[in-house]
mmCIF file of C-alpha atoms in Angstrom:
data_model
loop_
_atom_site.group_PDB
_atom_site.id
_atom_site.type_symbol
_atom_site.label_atom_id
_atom_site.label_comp_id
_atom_site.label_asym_id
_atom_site.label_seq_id
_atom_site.Cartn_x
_atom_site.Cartn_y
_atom_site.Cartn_z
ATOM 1 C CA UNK G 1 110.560 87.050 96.536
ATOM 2 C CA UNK G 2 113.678 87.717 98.496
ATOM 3 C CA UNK G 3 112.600 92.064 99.153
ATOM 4 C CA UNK G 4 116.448 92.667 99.688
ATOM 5 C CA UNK G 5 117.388 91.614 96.184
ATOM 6 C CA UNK G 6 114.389 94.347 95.111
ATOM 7 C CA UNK G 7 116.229 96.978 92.764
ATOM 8 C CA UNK G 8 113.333 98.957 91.532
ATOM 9 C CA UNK G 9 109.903 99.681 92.090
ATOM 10 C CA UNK G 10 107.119 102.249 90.472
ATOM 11 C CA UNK G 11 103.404 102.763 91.095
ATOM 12 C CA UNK G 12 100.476 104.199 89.614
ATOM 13 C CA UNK G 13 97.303 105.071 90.901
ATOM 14 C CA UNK G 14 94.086 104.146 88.048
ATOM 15 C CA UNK G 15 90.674 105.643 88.286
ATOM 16 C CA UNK G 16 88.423 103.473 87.675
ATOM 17 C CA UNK G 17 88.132 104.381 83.916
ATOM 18 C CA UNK G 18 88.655 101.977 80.540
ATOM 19 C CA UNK G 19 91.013 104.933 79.518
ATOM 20 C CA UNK G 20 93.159 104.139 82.484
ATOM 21 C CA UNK G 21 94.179 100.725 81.185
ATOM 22 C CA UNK G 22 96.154 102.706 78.560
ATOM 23 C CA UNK G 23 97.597 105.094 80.923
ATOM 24 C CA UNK G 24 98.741 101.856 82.855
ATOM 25 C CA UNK G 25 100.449 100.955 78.962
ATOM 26 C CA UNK G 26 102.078 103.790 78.752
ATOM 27 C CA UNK G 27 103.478 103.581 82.304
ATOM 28 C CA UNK G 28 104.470 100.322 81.878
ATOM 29 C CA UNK G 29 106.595 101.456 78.965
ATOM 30 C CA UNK G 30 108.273 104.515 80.434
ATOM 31 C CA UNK G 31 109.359 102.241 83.426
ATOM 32 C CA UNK G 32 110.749 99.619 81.686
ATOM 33 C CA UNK G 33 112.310 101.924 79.347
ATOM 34 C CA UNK G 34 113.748 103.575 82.522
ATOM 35 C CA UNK G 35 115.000 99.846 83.632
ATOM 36 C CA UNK G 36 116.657 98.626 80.122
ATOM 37 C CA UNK G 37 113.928 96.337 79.726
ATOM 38 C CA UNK G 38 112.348 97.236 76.898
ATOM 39 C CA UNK G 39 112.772 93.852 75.544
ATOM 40 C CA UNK G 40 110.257 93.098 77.789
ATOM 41 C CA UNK G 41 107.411 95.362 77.114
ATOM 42 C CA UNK G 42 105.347 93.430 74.720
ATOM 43 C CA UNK G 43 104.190 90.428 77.154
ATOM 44 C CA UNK G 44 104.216 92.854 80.534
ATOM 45 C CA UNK G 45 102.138 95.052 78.504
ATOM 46 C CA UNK G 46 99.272 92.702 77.506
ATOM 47 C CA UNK G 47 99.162 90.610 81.086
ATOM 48 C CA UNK G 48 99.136 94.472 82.888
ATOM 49 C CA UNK G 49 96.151 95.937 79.970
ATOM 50 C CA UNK G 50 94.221 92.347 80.606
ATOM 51 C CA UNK G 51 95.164 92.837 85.029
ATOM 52 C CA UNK G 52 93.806 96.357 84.582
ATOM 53 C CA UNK G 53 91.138 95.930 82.629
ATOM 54 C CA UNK G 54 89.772 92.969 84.922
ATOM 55 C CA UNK G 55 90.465 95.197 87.980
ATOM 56 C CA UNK G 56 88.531 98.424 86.337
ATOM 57 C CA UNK G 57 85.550 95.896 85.150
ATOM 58 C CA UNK G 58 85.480 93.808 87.949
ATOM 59 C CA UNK G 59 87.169 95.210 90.921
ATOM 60 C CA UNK G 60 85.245 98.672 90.923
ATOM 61 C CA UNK G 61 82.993 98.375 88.062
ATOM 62 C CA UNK G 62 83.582 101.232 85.706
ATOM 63 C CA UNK G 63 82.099 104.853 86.620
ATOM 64 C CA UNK G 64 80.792 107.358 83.990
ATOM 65 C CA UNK G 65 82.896 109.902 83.212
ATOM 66 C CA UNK G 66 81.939 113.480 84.997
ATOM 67 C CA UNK G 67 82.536 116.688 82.649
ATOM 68 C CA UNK G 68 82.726 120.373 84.000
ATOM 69 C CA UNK G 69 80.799 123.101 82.627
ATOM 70 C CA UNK G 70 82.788 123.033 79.487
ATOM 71 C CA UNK G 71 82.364 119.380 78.941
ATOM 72 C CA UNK G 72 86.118 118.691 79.895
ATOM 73 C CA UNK G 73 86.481 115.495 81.754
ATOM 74 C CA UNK G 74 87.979 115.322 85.089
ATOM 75 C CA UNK G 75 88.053 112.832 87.786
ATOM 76 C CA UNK G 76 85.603 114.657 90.638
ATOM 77 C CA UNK G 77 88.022 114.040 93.341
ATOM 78 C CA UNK G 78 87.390 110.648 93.408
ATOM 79 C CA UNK G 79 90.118 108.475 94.887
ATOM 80 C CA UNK G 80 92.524 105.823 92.593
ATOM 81 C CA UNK G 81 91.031 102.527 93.009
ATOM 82 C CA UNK G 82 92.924 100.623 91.227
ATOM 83 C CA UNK G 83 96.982 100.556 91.615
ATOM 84 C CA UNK G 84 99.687 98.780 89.446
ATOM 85 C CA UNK G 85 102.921 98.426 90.754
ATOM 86 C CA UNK G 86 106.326 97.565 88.974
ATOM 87 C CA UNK G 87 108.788 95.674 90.732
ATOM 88 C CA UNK G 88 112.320 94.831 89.424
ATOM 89 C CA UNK G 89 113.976 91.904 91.600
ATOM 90 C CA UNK G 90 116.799 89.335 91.291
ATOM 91 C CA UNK G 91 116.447 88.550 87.128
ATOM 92 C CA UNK G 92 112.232 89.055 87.579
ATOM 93 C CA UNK G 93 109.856 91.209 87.048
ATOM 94 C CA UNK G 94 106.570 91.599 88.985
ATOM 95 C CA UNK G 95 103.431 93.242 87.729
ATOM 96 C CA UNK G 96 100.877 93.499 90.912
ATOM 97 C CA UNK G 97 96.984 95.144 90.134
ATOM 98 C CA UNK G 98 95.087 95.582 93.434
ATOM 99 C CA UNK G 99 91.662 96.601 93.546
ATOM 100 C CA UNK G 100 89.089 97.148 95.944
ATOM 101 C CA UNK G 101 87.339 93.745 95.268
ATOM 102 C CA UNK G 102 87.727 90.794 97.701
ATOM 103 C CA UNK G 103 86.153 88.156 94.477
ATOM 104 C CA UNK G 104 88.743 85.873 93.805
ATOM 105 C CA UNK G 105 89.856 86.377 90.201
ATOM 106 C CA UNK G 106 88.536 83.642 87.971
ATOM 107 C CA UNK G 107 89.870 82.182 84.689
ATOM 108 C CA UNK G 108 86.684 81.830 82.704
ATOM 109 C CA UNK G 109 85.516 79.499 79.850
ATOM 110 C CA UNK G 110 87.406 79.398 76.902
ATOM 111 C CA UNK G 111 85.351 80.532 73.476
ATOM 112 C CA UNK G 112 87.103 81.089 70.294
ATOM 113 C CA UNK G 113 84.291 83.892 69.325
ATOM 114 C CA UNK G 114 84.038 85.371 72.602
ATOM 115 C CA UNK G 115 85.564 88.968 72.841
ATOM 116 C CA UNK G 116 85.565 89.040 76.400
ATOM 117 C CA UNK G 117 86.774 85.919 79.237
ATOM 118 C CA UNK G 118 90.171 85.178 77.591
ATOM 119 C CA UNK G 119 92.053 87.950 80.066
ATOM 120 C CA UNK G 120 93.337 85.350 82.914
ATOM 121 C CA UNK G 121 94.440 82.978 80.131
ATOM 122 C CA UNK G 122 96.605 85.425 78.051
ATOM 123 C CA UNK G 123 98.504 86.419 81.414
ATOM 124 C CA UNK G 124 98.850 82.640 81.947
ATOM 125 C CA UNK G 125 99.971 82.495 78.563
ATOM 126 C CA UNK G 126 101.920 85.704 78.046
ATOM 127 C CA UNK G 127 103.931 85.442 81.983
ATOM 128 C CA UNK G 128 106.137 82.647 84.004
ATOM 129 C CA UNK G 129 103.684 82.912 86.779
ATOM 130 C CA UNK G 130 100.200 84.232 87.834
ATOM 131 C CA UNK G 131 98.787 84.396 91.355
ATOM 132 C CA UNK G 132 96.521 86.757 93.792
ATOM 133 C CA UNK G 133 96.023 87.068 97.473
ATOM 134 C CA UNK G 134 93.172 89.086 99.747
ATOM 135 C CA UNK G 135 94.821 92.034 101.345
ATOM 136 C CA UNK G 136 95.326 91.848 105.159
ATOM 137 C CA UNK G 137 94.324 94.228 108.546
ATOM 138 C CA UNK G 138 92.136 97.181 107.320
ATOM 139 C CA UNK G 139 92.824 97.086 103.647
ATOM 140 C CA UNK G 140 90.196 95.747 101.690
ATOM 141 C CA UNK G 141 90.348 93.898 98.372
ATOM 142 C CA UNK G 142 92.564 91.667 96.639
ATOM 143 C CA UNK G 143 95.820 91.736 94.585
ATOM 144 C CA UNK G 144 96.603 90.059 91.429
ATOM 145 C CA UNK G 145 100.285 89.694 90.249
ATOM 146 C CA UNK G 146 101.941 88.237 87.456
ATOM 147 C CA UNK G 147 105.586 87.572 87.314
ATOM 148 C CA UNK G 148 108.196 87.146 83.948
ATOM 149 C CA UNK G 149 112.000 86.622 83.724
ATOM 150 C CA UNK G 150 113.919 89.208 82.929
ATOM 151 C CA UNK G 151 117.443 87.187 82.555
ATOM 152 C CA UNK G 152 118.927 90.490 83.759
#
């Protein structure tokens, strides 16, 4: 990816939540909306909801929920640990999850019954491209990124 041809970008902290997978949806439709790629929203969303949800299960492990005195929930301060970022460049689009995690990501067997292992092999199915790399110096974990055509 050529960073100079890079003509949009948006991120969004997760908590490590299953409710943040839809937050990441809905993010991922407000930006391409934003972008005039709404074309596009159908595949991005699935690979980023199956990226997220392997990040939040996976990278962090999921976290009970912590409720104030009035049984609200709320977060407890805790830090995002898992990020998606949107990237717009030269006729692509690039959907990168990091997480905390330094496990490389792993595409598992494929079972018509199970509910659960398919993830890796809808974003191989639903995207141009799939990869990951361990992040470098004092950053820990690993990203996973998926990349589509946009034509545009």
């Amino acid at each position: 990816m050529d960073l100079r041809t890079l003509s949009g970008t948006a991120t969004l902290g997760l908590a490590p939540r299953p409710e943040s997978v839809r937050r990441a949806r809905d993010f991922t439709r407000s930006t391409l909306h934003g972008w005039r790629l709404p074309e596009q929203f159908d595949a991005v969303a699935l690979v980023v909801s199956e990226l997220v949800t392997n990040a939040v299960r996976h990278g962090v492990g999921v976290r009970p929920t912590t409720f104030d005195e009035e049984g609200h929930a709320y977060d407890g301060g805790e830090r995002s640990a898992v990020e998606l970022e949107l990237m717009r460049c030269s006729g692509r689009l690039i959907c990168a999850v990091q997480d905390p995690s330094a496990a490389a990501p792993r595409v598992g067997e494929m079972d018509g019954v199970a509910e659960s292992g398919r993830g890796l092999h809808l974003v191989e199915c639903f995207s141009d491209g799939w990869g990951w790399r361990a992040l470098a110096g004092e950053r820990r974990g690993k990203v996973v990124w998926a990349v589509f055509r946009t034509g545009a």
